[in-house]
PDB file of C-alpha atoms in Angstrom:
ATOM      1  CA  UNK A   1     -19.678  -6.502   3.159  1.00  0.00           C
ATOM      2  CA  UNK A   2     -16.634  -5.125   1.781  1.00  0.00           C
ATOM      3  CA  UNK A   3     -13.813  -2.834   3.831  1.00  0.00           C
ATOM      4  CA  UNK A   4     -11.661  -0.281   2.574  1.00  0.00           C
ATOM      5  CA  UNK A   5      -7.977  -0.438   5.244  1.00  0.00           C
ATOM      6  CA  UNK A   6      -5.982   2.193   4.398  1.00  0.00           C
ATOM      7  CA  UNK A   7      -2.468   1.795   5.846  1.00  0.00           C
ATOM      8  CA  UNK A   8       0.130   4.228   5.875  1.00  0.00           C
ATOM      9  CA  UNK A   9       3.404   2.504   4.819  1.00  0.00           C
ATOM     10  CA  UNK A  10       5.147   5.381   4.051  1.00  0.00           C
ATOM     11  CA  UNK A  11       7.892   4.504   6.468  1.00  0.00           C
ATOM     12  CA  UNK A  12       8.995   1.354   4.678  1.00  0.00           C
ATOM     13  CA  UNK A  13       9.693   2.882   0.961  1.00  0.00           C
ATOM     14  CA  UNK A  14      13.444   1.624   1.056  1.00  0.00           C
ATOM     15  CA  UNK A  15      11.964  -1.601   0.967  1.00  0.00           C
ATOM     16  CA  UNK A  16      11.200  -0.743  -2.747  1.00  0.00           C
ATOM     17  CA  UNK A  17      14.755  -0.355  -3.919  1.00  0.00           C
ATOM     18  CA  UNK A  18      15.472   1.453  -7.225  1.00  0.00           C
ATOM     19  CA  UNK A  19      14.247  -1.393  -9.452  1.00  0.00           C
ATOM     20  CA  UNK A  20      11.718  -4.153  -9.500  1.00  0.00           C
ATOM     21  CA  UNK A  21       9.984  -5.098  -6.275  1.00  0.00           C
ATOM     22  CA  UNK A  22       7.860  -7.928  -5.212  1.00  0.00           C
ATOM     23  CA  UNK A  23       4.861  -8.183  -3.423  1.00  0.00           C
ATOM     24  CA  UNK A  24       3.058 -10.534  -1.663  1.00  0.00           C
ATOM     25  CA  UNK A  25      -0.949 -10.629  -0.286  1.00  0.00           C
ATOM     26  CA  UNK A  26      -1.716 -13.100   2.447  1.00  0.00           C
ATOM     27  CA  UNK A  27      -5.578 -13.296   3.797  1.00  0.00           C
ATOM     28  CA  UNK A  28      -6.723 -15.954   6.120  1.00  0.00           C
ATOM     29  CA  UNK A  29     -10.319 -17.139   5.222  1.00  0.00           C
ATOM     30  CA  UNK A  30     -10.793 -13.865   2.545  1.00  0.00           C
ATOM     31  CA  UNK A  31     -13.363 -14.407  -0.446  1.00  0.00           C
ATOM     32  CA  UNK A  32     -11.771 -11.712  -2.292  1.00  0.00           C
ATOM     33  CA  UNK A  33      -8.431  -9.360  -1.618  1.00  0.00           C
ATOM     34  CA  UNK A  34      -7.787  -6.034  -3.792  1.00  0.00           C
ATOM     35  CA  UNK A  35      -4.356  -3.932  -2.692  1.00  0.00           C
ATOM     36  CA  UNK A  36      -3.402  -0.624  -4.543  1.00  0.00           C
ATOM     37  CA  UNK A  37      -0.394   0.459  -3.649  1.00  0.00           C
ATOM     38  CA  UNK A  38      -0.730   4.840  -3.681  1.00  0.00           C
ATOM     39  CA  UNK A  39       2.453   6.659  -3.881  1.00  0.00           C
ATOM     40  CA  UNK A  40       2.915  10.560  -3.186  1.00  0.00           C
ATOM     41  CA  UNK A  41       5.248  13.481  -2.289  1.00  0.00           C
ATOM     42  CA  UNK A  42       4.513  15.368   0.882  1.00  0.00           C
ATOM     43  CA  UNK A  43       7.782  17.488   0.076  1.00  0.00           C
ATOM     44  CA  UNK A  44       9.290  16.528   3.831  1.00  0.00           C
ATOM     45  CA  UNK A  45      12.589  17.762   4.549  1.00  0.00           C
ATOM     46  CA  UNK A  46      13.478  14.883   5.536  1.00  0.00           C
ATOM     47  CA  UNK A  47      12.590  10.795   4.017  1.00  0.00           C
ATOM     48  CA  UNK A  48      12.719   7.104   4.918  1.00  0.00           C
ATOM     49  CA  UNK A  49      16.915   6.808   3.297  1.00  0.00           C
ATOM     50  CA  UNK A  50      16.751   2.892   4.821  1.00  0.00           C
ATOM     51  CA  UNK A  51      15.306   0.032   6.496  1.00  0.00           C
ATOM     52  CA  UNK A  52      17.110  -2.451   8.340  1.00  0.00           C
ATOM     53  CA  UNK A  53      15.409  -5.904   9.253  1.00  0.00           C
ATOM     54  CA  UNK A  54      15.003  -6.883  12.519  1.00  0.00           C
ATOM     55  CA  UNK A  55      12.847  -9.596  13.433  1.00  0.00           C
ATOM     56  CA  UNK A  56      10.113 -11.209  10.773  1.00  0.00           C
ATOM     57  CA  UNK A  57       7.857 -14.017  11.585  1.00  0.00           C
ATOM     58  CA  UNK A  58       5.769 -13.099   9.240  1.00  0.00           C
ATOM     59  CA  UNK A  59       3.592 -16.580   8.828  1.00  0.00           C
ATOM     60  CA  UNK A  60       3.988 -16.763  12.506  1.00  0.00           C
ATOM     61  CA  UNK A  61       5.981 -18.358  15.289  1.00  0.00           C
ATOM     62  CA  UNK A  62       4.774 -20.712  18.572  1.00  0.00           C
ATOM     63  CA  UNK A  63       4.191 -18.669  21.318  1.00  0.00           C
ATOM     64  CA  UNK A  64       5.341 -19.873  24.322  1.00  0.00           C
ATOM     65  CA  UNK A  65       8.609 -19.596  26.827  1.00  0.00           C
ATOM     66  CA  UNK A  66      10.811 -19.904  24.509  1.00  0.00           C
ATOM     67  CA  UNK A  67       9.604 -16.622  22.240  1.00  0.00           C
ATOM     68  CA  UNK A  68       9.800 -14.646  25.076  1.00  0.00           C
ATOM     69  CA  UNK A  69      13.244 -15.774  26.214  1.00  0.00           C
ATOM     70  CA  UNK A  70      15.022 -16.359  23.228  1.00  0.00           C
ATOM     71  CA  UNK A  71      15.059 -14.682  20.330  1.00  0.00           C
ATOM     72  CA  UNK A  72      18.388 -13.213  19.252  1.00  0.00           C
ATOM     73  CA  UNK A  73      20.024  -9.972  19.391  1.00  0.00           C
ATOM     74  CA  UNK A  74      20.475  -7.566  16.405  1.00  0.00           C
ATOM     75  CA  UNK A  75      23.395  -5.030  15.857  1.00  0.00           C
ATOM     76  CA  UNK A  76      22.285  -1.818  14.009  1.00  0.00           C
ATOM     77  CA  UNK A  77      24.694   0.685  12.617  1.00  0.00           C
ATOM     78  CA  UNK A  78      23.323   4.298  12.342  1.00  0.00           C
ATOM     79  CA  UNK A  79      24.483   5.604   8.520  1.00  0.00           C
ATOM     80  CA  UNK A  80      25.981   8.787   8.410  1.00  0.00           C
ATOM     81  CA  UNK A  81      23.536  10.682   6.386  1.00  0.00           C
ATOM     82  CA  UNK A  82      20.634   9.356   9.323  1.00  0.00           C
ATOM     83  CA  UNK A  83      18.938  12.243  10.826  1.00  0.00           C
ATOM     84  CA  UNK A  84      16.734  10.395  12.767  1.00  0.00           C
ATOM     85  CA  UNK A  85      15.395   6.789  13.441  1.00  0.00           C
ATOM     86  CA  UNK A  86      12.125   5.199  13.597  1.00  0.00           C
ATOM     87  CA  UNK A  87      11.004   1.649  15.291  1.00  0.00           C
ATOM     88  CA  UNK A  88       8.578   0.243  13.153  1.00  0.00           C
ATOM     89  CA  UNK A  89       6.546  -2.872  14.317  1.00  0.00           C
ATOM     90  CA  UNK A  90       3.468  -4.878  12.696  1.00  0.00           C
ATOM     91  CA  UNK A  91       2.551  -7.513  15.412  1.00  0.00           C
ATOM     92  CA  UNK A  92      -0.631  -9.264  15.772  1.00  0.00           C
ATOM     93  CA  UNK A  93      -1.444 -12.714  18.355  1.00  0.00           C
ATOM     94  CA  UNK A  94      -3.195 -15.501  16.967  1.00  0.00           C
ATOM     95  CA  UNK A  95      -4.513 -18.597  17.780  1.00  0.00           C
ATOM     96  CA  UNK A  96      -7.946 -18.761  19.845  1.00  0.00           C
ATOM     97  CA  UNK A  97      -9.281 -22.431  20.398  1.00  0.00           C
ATOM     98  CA  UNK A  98      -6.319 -24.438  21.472  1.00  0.00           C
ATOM     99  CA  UNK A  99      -5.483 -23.245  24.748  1.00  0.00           C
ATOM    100  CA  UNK A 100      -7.646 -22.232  28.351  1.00  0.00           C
ATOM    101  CA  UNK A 101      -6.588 -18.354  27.816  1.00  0.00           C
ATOM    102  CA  UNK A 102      -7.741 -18.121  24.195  1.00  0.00           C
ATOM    103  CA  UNK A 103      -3.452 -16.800  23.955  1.00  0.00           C
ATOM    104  CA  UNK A 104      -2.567 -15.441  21.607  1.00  0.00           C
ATOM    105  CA  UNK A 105      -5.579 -13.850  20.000  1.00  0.00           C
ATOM    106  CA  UNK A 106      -7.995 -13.114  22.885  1.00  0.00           C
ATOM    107  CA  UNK A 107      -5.226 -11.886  25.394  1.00  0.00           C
ATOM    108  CA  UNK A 108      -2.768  -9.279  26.195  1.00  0.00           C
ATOM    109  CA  UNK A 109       0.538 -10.042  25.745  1.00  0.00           C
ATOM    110  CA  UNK A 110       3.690  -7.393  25.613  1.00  0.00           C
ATOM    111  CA  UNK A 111       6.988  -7.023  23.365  1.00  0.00           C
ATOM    112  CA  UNK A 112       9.569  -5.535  24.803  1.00  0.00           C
ATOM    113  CA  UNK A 113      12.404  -4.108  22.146  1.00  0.00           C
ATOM    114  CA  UNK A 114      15.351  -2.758  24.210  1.00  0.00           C
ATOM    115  CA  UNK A 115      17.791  -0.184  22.215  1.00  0.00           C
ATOM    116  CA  UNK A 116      20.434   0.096  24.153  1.00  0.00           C
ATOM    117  CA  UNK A 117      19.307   1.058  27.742  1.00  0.00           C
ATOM    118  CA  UNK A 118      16.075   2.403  26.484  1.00  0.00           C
ATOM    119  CA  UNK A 119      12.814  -0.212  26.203  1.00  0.00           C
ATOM    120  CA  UNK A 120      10.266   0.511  23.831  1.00  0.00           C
ATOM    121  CA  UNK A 121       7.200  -2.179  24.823  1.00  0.00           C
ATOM    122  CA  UNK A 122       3.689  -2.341  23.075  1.00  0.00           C
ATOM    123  CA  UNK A 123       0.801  -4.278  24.089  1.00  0.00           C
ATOM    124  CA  UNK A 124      -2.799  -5.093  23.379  1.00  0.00           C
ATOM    125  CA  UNK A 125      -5.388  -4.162  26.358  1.00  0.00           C
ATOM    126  CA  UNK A 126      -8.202  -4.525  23.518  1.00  0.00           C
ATOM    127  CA  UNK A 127      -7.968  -7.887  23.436  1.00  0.00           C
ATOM    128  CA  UNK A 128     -10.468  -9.756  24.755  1.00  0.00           C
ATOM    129  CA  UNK A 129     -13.026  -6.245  25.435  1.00  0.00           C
ATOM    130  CA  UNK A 130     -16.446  -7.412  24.112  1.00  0.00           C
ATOM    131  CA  UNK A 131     -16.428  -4.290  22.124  1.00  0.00           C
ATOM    132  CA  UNK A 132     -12.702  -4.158  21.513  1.00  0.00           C
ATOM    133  CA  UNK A 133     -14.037  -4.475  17.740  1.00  0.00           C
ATOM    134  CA  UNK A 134     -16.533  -2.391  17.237  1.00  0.00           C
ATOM    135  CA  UNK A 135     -15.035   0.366  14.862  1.00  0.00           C
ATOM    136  CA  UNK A 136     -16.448   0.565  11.711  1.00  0.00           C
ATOM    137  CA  UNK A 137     -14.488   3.538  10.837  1.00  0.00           C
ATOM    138  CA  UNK A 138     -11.667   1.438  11.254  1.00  0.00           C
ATOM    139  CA  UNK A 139     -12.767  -0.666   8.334  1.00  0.00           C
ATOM    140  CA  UNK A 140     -13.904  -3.377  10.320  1.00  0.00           C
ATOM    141  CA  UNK A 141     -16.646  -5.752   8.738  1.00  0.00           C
ATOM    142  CA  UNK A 142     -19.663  -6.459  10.806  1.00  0.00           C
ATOM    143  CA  UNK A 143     -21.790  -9.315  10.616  1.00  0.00           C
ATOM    144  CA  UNK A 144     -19.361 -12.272  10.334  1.00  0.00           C
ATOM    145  CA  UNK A 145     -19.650 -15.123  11.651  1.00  0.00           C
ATOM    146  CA  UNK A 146     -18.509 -16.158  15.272  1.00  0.00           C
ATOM    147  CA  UNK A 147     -17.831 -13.121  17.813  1.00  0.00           C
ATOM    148  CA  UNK A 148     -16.888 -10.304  15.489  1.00  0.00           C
ATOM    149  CA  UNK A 149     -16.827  -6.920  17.790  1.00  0.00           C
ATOM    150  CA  UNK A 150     -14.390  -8.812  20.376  1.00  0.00           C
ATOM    151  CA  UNK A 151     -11.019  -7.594  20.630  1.00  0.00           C
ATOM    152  CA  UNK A 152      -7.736  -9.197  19.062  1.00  0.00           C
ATOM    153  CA  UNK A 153      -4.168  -8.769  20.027  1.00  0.00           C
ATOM    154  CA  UNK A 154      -3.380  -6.307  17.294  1.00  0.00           C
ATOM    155  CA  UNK A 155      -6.049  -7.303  14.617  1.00  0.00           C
ATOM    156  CA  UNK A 156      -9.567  -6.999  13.981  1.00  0.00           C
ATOM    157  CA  UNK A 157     -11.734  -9.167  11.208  1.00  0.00           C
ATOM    158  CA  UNK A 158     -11.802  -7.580   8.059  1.00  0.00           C
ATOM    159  CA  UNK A 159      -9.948  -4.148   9.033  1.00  0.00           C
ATOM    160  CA  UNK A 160      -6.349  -3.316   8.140  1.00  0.00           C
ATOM    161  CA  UNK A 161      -2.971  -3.830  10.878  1.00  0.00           C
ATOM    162  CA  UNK A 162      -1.522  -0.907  11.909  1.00  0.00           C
ATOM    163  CA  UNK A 163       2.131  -0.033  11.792  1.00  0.00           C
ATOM    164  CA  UNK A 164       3.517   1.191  14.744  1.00  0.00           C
ATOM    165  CA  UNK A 165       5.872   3.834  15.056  1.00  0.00           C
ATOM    166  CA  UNK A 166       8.565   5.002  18.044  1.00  0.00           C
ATOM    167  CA  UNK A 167      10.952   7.183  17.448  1.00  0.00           C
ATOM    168  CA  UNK A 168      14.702   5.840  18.710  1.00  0.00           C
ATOM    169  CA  UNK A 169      17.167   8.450  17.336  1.00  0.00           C
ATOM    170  CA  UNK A 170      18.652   9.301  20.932  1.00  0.00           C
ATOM    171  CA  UNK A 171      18.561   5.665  22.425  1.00  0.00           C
ATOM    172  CA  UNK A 172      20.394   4.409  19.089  1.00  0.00           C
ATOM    173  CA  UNK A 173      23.315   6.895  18.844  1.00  0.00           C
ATOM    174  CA  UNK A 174      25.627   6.054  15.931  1.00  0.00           C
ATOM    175  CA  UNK A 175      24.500   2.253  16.559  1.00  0.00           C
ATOM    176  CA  UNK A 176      23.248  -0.075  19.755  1.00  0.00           C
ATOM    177  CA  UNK A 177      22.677  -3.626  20.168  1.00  0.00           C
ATOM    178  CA  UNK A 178      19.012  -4.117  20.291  1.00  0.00           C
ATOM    179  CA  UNK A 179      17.177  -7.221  21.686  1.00  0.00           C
ATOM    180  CA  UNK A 180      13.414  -8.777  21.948  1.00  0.00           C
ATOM    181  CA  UNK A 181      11.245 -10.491  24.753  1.00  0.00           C
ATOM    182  CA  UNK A 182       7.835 -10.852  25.225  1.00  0.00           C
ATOM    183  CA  UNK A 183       6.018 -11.755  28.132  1.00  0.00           C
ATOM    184  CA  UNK A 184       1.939 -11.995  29.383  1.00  0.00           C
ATOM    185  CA  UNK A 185       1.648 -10.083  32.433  1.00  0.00           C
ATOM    186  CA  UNK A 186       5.134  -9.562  33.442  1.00  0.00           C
ATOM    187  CA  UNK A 187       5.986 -13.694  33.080  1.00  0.00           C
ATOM    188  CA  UNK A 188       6.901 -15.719  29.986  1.00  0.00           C
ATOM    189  CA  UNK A 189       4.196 -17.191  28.503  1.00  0.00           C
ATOM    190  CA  UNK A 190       3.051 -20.471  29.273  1.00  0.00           C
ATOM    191  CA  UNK A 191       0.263 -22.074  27.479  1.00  0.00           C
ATOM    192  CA  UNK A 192      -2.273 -24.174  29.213  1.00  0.00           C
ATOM    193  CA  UNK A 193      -3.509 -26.478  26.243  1.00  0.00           C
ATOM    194  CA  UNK A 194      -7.396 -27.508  26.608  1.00  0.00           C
ATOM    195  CA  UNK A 195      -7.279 -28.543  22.681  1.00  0.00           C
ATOM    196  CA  UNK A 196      -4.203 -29.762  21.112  1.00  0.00           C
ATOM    197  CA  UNK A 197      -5.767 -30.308  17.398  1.00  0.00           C
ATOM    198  CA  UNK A 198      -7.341 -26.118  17.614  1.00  0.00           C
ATOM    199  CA  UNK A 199      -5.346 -23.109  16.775  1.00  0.00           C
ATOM    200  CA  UNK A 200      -2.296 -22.989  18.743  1.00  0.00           C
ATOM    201  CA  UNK A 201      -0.728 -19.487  20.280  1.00  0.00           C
ATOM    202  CA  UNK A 202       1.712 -17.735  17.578  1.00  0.00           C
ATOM    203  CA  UNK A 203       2.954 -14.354  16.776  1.00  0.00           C
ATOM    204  CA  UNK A 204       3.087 -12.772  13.523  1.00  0.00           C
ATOM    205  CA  UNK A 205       6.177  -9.950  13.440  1.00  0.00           C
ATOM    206  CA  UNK A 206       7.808  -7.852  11.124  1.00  0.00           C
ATOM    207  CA  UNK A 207       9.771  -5.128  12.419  1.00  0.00           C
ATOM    208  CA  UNK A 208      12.655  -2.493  11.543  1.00  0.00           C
ATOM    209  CA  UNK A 209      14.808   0.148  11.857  1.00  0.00           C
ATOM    210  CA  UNK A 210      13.966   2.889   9.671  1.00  0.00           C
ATOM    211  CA  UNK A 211      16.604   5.770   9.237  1.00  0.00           C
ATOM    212  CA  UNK A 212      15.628   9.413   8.103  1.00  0.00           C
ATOM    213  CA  UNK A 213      17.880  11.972   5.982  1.00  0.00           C
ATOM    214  CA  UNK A 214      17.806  15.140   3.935  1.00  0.00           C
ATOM    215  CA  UNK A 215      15.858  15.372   0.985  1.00  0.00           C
ATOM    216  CA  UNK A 216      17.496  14.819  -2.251  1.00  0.00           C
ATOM    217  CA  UNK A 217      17.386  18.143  -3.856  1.00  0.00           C
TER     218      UNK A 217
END
């Protein structure tokens, strides 16, 4: 069957720039991949002005002890013009045969994102729910092979990833040091390998800062 993901990505538009941009589709096990890329005015008072980088494992990093221990700090610097500010996150767990847990796919697992004094966690209490999958709505696409209506650690087969959004305008002031951990229930994670040639645990991250102004009039 074939799924239609909408996701709204209006957040990241500075990532566009004022000239050419590049972009890049990546599908695990996909047959066939179409993206249109929609753009419209909702004449806000206020739009994405910039989006600063934070961290981006984007084809996916081990997890184990030392991802949730050690992954460096990031200094952000509010502009002037910033009316507000956003924490935008895309993470997803993957990796299902390799260890006793079925980490980091089939489990929950929680990233912490401190601004300041201020933590801003997410998690993923779907995953592993026998059902934790079974949205169509969503865009998910039954009928696949192996278990396709259990839950994933951010992801489902076939359906888009959602962004997630947290607004951090008071805990960032004019600019805060802002750091990363992760854990699996309330320890660093350590893996428990059953198959060392299957899929390993990684994360998959991209995440910014995105600051808010005035419309340009």
């Amino acid at each position: 069957g074939r799924a239609e993901c909408p996701i709204d990505a209006s957040p990241l538009i500075p990532l566009l720039g004022n000239e050419e941009a590049t972009f890049e589709i990546r599908a695990e096990h996909a047959v066939w991949v179409e993206a249109k890329l929609i753009l419209y005015s909702q004449d806000n008072a206020e739009v994405p002005i910039a989006a600063v980088p934070l961290w981006n494992h984007t084809e996916g990093q081990p997890f184990d002890e030392a991802y949730c221990t050690e992954q460096p700090s990031v200094e952000v610097v509010t502009p002037e013009e910033a009316t507000r500010a956003e924490l935008v996150t895309r993470i997803t767990g993957h990796g299902e045969t390799a260890t006793i847990d079925a980490c980091a796919a089939n489990c929950n697992h929680a990233h912490h994102i401190s601004v300041g004094e201020t933590v801003f966690s997410q998690d993923f209490p779907q995953a592993g729910l026998e059902d934790g999958c079974l949205d169509l709505a969503a865009g998910v696409t039954p009928n696949q092979f192996g278990p396709w209506t259990l839950g994933h650690a951010g992801w489902c087969a076939g359906s888009g990833v959602t962004i997630e959004r947290q607004d951090v305008t008071q805990a960032l002031g004019a600019g805060q040091t802002i750091s990363y951990s992760a854990d699996r229930e309330g320890e660093p994670y350590a893996a428990f390998t059953v198959d060392p040639e299957g899929s390993l645990p990684t994360i998959k991250m991209a995440s910014w800062i995105v600051f808010y102004g005035p419309r340009p009039d």
